[in-house]
Short mmCIF file of C-alpha atoms and ligand atoms in Angstrom, two decimals:
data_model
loop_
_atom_site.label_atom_id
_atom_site.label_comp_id
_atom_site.label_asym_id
_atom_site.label_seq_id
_atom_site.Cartn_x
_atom_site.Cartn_y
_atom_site.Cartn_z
CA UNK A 1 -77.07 6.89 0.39
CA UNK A 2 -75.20 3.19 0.92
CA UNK A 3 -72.89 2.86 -1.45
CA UNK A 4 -72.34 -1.25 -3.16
CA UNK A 5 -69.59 -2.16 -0.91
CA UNK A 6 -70.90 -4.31 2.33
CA UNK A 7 -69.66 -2.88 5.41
CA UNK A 8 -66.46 -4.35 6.90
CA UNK A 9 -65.58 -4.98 10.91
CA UNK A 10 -62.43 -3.21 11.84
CA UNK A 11 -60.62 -3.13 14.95
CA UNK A 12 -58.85 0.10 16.52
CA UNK A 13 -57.55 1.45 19.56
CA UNK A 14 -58.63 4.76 20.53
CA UNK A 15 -56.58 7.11 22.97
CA UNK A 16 -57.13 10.20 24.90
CA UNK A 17 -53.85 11.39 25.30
CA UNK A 18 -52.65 13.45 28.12
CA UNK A 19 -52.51 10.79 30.80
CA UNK A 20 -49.90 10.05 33.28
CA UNK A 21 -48.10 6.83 32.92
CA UNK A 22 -47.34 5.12 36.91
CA UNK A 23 -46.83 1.74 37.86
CA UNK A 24 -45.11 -1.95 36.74
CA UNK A 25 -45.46 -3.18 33.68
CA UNK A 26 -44.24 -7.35 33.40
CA UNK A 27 -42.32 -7.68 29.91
CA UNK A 28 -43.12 -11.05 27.77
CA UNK A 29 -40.38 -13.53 26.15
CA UNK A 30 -38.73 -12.07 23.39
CA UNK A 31 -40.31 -12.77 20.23
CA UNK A 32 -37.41 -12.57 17.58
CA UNK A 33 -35.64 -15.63 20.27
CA UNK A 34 -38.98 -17.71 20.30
CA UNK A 35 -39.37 -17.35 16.59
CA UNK A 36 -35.56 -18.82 15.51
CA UNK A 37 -36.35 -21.29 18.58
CA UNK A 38 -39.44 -22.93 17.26
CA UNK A 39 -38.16 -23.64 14.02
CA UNK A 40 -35.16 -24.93 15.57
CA UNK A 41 -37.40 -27.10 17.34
CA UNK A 42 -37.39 -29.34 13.89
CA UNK A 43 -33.58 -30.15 13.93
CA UNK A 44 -34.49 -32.30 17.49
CA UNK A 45 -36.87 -34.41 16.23
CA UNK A 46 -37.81 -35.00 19.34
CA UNK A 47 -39.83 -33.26 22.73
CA UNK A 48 -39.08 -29.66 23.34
CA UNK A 49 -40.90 -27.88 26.18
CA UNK A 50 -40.48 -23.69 25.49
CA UNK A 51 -41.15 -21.79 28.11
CA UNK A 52 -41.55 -18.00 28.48
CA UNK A 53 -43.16 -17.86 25.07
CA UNK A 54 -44.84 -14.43 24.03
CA UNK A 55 -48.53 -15.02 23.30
CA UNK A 56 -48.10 -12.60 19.76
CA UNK A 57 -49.03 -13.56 16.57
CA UNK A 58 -46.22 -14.52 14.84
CA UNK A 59 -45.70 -16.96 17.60
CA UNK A 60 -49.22 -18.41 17.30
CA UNK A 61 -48.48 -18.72 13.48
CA UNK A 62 -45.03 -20.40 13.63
CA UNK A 63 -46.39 -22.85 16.00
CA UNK A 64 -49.41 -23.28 13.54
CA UNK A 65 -46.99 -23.93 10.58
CA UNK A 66 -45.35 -26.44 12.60
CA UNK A 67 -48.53 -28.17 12.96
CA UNK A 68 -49.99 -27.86 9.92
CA UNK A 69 -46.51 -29.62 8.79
CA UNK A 70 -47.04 -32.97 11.02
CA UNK A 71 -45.37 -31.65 14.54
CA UNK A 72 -47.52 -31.79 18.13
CA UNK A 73 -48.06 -28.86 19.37
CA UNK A 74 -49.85 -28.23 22.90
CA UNK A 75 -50.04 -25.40 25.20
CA UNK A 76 -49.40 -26.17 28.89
CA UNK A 77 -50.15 -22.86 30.44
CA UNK A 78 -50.59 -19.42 28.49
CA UNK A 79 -46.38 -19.21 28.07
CA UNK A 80 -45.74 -22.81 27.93
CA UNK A 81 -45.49 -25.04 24.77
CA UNK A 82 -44.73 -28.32 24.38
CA UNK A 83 -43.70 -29.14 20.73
CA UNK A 84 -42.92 -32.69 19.16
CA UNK A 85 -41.06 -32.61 15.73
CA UNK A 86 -40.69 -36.65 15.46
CA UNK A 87 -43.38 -36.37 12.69
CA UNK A 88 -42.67 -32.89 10.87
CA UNK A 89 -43.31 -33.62 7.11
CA UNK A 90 -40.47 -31.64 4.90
CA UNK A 91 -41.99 -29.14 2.50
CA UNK A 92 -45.66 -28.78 3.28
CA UNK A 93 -45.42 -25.64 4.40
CA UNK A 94 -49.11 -23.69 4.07
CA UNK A 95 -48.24 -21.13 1.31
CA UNK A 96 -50.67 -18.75 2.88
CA UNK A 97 -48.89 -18.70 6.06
CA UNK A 98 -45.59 -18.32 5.38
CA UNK A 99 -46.03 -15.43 3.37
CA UNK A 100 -47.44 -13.26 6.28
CA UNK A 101 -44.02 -13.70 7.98
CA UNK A 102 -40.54 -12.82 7.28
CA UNK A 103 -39.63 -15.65 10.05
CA UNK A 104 -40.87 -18.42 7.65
CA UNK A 105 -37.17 -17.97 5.94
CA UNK A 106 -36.02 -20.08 9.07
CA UNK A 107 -37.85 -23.20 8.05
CA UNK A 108 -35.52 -23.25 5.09
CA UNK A 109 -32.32 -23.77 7.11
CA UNK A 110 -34.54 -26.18 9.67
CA UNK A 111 -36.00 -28.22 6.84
CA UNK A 112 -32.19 -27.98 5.08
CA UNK A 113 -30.51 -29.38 8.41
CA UNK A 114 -33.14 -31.89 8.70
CA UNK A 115 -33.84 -33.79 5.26
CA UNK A 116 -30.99 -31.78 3.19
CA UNK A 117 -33.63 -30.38 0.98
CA UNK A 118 -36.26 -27.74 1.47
CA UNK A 119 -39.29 -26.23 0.07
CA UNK A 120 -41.21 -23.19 1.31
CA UNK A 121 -42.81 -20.22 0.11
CA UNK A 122 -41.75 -16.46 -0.34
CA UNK A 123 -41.69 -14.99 3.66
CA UNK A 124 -43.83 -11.91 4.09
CA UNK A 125 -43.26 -9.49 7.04
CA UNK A 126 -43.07 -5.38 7.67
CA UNK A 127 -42.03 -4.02 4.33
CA UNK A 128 -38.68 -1.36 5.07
CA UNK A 129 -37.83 -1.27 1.40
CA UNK A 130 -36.03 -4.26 -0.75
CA UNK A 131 -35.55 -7.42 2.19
CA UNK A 132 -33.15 -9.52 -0.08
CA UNK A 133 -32.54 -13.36 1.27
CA UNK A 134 -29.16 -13.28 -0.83
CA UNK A 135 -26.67 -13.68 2.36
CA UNK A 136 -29.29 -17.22 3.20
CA UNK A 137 -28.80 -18.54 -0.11
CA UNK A 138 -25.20 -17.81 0.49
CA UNK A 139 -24.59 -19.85 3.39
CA UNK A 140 -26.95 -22.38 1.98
CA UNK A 141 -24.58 -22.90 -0.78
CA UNK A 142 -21.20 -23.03 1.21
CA UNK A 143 -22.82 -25.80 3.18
CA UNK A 144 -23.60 -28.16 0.00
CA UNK A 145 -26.99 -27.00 -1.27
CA UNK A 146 -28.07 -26.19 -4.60
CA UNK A 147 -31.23 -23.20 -4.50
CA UNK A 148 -33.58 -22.55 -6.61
CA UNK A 149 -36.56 -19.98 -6.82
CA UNK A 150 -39.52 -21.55 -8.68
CA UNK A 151 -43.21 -20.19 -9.04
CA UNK A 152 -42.45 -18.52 -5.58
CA UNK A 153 -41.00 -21.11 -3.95
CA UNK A 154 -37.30 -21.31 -2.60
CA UNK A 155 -36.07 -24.97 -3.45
CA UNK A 156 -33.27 -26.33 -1.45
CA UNK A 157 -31.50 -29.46 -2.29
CA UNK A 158 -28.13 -30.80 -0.84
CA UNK A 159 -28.08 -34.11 -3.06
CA UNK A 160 -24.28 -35.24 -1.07
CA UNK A 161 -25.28 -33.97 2.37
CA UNK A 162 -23.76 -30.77 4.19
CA UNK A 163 -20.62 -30.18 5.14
CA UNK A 164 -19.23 -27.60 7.81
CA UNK A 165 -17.58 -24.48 5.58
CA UNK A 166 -16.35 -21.24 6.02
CA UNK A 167 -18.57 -18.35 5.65
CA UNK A 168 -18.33 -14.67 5.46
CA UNK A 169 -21.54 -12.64 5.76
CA UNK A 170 -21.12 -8.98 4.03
CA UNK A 171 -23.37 -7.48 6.27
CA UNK A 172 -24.06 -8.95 9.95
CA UNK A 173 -27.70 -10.85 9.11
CA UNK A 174 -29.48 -11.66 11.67
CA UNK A 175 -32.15 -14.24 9.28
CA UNK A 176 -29.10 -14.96 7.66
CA UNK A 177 -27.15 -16.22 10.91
CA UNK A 178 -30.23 -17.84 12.30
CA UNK A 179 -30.41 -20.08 8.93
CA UNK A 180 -26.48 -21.13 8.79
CA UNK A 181 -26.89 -21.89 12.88
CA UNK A 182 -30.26 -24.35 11.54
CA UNK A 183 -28.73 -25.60 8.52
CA UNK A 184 -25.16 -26.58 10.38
CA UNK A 185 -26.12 -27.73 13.58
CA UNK A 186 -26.40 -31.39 12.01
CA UNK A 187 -23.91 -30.48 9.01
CA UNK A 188 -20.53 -32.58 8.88
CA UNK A 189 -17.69 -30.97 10.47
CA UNK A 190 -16.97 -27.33 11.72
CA UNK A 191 -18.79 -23.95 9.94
CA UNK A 192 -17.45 -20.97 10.76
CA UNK A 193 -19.60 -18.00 10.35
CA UNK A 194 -18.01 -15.11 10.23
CA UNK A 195 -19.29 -11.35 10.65
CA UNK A 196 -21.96 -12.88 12.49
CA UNK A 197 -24.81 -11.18 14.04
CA UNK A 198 -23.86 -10.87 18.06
CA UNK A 199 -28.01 -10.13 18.69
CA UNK A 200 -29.13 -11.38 21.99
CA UNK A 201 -31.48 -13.61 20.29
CA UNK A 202 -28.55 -15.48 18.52
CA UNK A 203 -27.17 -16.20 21.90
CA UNK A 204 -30.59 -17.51 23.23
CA UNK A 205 -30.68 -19.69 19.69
CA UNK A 206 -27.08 -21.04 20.48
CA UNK A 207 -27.89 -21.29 24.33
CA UNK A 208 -31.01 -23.45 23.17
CA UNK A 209 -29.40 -25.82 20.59
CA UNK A 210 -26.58 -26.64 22.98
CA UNK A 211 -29.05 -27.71 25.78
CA UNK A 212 -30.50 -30.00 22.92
CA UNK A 213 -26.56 -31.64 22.63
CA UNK A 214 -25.03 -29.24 19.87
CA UNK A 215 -21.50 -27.59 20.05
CA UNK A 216 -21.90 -23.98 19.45
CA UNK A 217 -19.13 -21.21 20.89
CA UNK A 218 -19.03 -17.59 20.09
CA UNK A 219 -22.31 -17.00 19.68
CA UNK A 220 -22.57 -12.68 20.69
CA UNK A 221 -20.14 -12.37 18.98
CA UNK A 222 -18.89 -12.02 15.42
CA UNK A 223 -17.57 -15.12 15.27
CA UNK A 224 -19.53 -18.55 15.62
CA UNK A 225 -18.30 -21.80 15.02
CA UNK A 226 -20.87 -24.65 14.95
CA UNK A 227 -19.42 -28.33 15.15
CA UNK A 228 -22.16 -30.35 14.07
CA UNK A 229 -23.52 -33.18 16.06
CA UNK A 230 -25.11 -36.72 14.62
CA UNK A 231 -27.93 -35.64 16.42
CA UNK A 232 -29.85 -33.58 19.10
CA UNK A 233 -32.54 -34.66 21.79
CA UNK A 234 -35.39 -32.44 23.09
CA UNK A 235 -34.79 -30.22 26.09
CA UNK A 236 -37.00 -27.24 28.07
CA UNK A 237 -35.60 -23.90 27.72
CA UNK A 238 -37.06 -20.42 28.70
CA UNK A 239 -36.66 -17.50 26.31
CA UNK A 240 -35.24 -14.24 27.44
CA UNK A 241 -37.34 -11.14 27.90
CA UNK A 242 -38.12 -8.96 24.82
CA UNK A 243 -36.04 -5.77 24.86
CA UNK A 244 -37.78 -4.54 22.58
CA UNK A 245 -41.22 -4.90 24.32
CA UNK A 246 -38.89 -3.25 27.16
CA UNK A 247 -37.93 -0.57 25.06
CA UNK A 248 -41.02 0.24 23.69
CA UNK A 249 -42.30 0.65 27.28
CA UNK A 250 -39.90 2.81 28.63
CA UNK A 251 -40.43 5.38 25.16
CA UNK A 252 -44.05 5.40 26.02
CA UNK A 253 -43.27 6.30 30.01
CA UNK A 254 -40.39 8.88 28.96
CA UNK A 255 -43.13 10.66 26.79
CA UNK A 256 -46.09 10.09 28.19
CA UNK A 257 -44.51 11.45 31.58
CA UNK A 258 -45.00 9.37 34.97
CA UNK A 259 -43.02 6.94 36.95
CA UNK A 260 -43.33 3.35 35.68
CA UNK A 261 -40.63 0.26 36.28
CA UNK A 262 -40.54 -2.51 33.33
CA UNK A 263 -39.94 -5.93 35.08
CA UNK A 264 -38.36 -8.85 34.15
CA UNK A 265 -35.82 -7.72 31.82
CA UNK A 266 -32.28 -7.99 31.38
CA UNK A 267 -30.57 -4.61 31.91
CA UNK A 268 -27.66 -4.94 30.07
CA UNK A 269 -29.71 -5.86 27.04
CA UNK A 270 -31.50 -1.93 27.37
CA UNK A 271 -28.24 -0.44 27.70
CA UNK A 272 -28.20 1.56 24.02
CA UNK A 273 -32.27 2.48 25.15
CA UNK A 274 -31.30 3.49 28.84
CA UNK A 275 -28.50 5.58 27.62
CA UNK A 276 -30.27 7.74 24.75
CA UNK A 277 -33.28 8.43 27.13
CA UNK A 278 -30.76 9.13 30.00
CA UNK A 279 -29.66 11.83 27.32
CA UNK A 280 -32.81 12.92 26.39
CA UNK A 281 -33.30 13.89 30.12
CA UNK A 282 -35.44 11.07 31.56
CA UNK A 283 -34.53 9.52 34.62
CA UNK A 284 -33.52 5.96 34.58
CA UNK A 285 -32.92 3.76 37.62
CA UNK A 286 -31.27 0.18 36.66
CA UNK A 287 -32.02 -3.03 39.35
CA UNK A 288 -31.29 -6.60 38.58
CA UNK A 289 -33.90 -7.04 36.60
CA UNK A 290 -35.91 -4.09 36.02
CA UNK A 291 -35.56 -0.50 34.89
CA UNK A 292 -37.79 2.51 36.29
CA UNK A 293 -38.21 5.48 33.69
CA UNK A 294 -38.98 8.67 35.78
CA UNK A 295 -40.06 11.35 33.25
CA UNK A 296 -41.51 14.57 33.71
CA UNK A 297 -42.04 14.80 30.18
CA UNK A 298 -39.42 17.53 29.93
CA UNK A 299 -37.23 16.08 26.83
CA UNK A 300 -34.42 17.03 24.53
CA UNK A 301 -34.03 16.78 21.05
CA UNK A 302 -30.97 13.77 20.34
CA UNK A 303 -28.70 12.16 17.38
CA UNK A 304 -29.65 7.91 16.53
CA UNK A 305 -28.05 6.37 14.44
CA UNK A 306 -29.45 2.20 13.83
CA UNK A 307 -26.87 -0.18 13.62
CA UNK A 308 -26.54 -3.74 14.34
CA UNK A 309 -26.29 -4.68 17.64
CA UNK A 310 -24.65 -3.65 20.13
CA UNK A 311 -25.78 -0.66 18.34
CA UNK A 312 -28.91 1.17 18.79
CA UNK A 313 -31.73 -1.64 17.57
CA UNK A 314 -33.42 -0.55 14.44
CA UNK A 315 -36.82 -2.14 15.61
CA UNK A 316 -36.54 0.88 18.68
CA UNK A 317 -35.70 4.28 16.13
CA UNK A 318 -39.86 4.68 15.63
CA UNK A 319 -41.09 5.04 19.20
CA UNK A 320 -37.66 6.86 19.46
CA UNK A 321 -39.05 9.39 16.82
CA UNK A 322 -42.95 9.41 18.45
CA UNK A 323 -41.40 10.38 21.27
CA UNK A 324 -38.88 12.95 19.91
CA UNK A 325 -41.99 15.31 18.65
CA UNK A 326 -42.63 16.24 21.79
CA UNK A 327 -38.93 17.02 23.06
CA UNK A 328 -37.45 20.69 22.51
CA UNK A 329 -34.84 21.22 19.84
CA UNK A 330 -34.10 19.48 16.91
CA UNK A 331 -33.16 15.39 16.22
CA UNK A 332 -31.99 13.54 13.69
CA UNK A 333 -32.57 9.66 13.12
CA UNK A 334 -30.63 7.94 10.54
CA UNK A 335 -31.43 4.40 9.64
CA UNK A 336 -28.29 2.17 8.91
CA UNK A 337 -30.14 -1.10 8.30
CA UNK A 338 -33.15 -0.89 6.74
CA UNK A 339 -33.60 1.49 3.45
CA UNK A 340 -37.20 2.84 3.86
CA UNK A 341 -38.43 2.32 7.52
CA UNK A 342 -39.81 6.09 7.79
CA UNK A 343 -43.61 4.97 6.53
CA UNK A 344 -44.90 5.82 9.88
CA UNK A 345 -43.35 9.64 10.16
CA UNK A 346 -46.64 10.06 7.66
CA UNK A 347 -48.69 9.22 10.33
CA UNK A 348 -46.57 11.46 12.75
CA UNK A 349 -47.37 13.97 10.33
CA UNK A 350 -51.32 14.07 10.80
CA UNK A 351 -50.89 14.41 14.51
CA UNK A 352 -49.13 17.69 13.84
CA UNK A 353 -45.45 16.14 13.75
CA UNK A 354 -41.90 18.57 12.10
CA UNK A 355 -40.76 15.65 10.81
CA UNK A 356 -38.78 15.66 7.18
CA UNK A 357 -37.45 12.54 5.78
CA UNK A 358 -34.59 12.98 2.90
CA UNK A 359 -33.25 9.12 2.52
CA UNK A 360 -32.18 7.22 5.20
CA UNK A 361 -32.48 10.31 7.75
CA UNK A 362 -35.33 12.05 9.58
CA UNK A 363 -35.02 15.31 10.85
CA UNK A 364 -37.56 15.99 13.43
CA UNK A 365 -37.87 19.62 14.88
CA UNK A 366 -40.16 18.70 18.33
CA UNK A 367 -42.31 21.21 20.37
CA UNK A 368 -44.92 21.80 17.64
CA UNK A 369 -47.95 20.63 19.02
CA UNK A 370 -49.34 17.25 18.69
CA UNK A 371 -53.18 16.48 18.77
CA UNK A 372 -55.18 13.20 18.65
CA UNK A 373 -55.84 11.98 14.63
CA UNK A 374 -56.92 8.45 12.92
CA UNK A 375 -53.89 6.88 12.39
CA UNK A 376 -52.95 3.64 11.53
CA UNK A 377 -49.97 1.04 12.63
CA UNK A 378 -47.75 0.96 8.92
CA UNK A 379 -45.49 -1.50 10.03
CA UNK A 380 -44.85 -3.43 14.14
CA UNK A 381 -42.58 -0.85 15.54
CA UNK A 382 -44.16 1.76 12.87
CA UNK A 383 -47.23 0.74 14.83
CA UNK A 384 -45.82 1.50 18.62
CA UNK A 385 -44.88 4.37 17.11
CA UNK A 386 -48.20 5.49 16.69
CA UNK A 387 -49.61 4.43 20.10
CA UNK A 388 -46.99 6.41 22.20
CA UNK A 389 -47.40 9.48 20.11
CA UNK A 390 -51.24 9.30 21.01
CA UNK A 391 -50.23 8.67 24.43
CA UNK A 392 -48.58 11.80 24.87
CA UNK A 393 -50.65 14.14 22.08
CA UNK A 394 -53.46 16.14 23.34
CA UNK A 395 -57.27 14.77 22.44
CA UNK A 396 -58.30 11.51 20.71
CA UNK A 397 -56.81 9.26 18.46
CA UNK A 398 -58.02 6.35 16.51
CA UNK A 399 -55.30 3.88 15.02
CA UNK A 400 -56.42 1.07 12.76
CA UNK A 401 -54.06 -1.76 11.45
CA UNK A 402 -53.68 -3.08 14.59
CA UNK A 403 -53.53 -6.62 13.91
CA UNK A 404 -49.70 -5.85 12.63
CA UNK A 405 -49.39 -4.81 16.38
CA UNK A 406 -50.49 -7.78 17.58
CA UNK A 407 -47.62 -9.77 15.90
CA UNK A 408 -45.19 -8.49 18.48
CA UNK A 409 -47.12 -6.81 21.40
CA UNK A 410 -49.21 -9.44 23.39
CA UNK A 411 -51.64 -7.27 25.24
CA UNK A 412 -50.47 -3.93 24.95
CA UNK A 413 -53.43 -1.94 25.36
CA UNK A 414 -54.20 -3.51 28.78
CA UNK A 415 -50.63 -3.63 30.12
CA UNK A 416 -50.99 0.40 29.00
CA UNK A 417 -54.24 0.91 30.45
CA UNK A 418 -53.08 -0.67 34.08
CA UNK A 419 -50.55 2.27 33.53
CA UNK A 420 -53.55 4.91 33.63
CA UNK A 421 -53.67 5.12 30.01
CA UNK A 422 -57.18 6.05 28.55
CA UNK A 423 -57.24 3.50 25.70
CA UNK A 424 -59.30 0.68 24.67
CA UNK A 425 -59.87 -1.29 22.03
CA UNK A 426 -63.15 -1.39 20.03
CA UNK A 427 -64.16 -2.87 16.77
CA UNK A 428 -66.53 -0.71 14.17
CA UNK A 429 -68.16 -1.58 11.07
CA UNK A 430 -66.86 0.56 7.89
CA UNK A 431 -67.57 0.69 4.55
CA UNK A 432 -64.37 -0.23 2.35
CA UNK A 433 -64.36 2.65 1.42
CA UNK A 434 -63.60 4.27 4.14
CA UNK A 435 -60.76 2.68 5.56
CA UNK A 436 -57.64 4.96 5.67
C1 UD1 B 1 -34.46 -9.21 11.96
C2 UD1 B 1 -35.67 -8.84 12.79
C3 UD1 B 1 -36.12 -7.42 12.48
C4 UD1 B 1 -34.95 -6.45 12.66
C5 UD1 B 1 -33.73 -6.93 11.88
C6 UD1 B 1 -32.50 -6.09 12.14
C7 UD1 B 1 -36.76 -10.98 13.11
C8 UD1 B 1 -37.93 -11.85 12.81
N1 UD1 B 1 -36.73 -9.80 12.50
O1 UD1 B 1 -34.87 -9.16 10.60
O2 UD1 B 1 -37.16 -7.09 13.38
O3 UD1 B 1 -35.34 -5.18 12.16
O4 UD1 B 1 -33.41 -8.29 12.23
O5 UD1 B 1 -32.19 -6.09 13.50
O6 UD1 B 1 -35.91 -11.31 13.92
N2 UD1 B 1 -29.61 -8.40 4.20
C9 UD1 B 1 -29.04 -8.63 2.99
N3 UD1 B 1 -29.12 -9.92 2.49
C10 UD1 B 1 -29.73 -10.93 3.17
C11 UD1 B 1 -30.30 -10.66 4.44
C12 UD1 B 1 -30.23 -9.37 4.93
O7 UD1 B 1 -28.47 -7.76 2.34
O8 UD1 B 1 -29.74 -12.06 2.67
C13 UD1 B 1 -29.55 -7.03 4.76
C14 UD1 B 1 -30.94 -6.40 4.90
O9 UD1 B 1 -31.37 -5.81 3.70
C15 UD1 B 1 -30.68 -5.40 6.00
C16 UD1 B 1 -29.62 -6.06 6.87
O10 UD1 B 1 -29.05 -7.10 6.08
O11 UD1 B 1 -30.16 -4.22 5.44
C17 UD1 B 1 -30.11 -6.64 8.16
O12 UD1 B 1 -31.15 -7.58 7.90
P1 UD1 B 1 -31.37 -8.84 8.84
O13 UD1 B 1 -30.53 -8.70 10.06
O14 UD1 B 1 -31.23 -10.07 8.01
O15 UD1 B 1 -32.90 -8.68 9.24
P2 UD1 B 1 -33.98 -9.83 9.46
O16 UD1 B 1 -33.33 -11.05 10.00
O17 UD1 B 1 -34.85 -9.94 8.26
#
């Protein structure tokens, strides 16, 4: 009998696992560097032509945010952008968009660096527990300006301008970083930020801002000092390649078993993912600027531990744990960022998955047997997670959510499929009720 609710269109990937992963597999820009980089964008006032841009969907939303706010925005080719900030309005960000993003914190430093005041909404993004903006607010206030939280707004308001100071971060932010880098760049005099995050995507920020005119040093490592600049002109700059895209790749080959390369990469960015899959007993080959993961899907159980970087990247310890059910022994994944990023081990779990979480620590005990389930993507990475455990599991699996995929993998299920996955996308109609 139909129940009251109208039916709803969903979209999912389905899987049959079991298939061989061979070939090359071209890796995007990085999108935690574009992200930072667009709303940087605003401190130029001026032309800014970004190239390598990932075509994911917190991209496509920052640049819509920009636009909605007064800037030009126009694609050149599929990766190219050309974005004019001489007419960005201050403070009209759409609420409804900036709360679907946790990068929407970085138009507070842009819009603070710019006019000296700001006002945007609460960010959204993956939810890994409490995501405090404390550390922002922090900096914010060393450099001059008064916040406020209102009716879920953050206010900003620098009513004598901003000048340079000296500030320690208590843990290495990367938001945090990004937003003294945005908020200084302009400031008066020298900020010093100290216990910096040394990301790669800090260093493509800095890179980018001094190509515009600003005076940034030490950015990768824990100390930055920013000299601000009267002003900054427009520039083109290409983004680096996403290592976590990379990473994410090179999982999905080591469990899936096969032979596939990841191009256009920079090596020494994979090093912490190279080494615990090296361990793990995949093959890894290292070129220039490509990796090849040989894997006959013959894997050992290993120790992570998440820290910032150079440590092993937090956004990798999911498809680190997909993959782990399937190697022999036991491994243990502790989190030392984020204080509940285990969501997707659930979803582990319904494919047949050892898996026991007890705080910031997994234990997974690999070698049971894993079998196709519906599934859905929790979180981004939770979501990756998901796809290369279907990958390598016996039998179908259907994984819904997907649109939180698609804010950081551009494409994925056809740059899998040229791999000799079986997957496709489809889209069903369902009744509310029944979506898991
Ligand atoms: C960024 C990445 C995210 C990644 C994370 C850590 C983007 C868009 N997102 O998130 O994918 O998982 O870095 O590599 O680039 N903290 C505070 N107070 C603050 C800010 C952060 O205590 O004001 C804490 C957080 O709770 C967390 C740690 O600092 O424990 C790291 O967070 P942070 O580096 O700021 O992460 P994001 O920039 O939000």
């Amino acid at each position: 009998m139909a129940d009251n609710f109208e039916s709803v269109a969903i979209d999912r990937i389905i899987i049959n696992g079991g298939k061989k992963l061979y070939g090359d597999v071209y890796i995007e820009g990085m999108k935690n560097a574009a992200l930072p980089i667009i709303f940087a964008t605003i401190l130029t006032k001026s032309k800014c032509v970004i190239e390598n841009l990932p075509s994911v969907s917190d991209v496509i939303l920052s640049l819509r945010i920009l636009k909605d706010m007064g800037a030009s925005v126009k694609y050149i080719d599929d990766t190219t952008v050309e974005i004019d900030t001489e007419n960005f309005e201050y403070g009209t960000a759409p609420y409804d968009l900036v709360s679907k993003m946790r990068a929407s914190t970085y138009l507070l430093g842009a819009e603070i660096g710019r006019f000296q005041k700001a006002k945007v909404g609460w960010p959204g993004g993956c939810d890994f527990g409490v995501r405090p903006i404390d550390l922002h607010i922090k900096g914010f206030e060393a450099l001059g300006a008064k916040v406020s939280i209102e009716s879920g707004y953050i206010n900003a308001l620098a009513e004598n301008g901003l000048i340079g100071n000296q500030i320690y971060f208590d843990v290495a932010s990367v938001g945090a970083t990004v937003n003294v880098m945005l908020a200084s760049v302009l400031a008066e005099g020298l900020t010093v930020i100290e216990n910096a995050a040394r990301e790669p995507h800090i260093v493509d920020l800095a890179n980018f801002f001094n190509t515009c005119g600003a005076n940034i040093t030490g950015a990768g490592t824990s100390v930055i000092k920013i000299r601000g600049v009267k002003k900054l002109h427009g520039c083109t700059y290409t983004i680096i390649p996403d290592m976590i895209e990379a990473g994410t790749f090179m999982v999905a080959a080591a469990a899936a078993g096969g032979k596939v390369t990841i191009k256009n990469i920079i090596p020494k960015h994979m090093e912490t993912v190279s080494t615990k899959l090296a361990e793990m007993g995949v093959d890894i080959e290292e070129y220039d600027d490509a990796i090849t993961v040989i894997s006959d899907q013959k894997m050992n159980g290993v120790t992570i531990k998440t820290l910032p970087y150079p440590g092993f990247p937090t956004d990798m310890h999911p498809q680190f744990s997909a993959a782990l059910c399937f190697a022999d022994g036991i491994s243990v994944v502790s989190e030392g960022i984020w204080e509940n990023r285990f969501k997707y081990t659930d979803e582990l779990r319904k494919m047949g998955a050892n898996i026991m979480v007890e705080g910031k620590t997994a234990t997974i005990t690999g070698g049971f047997k894993m079998t196709g389930a519906r599934v859905k993507a929790v979180d981004l990475r939770g979501g990756a997670a998901v796809i290369i455990a279907a990958l390598a599991a016996e039998g179908t699996s259907e994984i819904t959510g997907i649109e939180i995929i698609e804010r950081g993998y551009h494409d994925i299920v056809n740059k899998l499929a040229a791999l000799g996955a079986d997957i496709h996308k489809d889209r069903v109609a369902v009744s509310p009720l029944n979506i898991v």
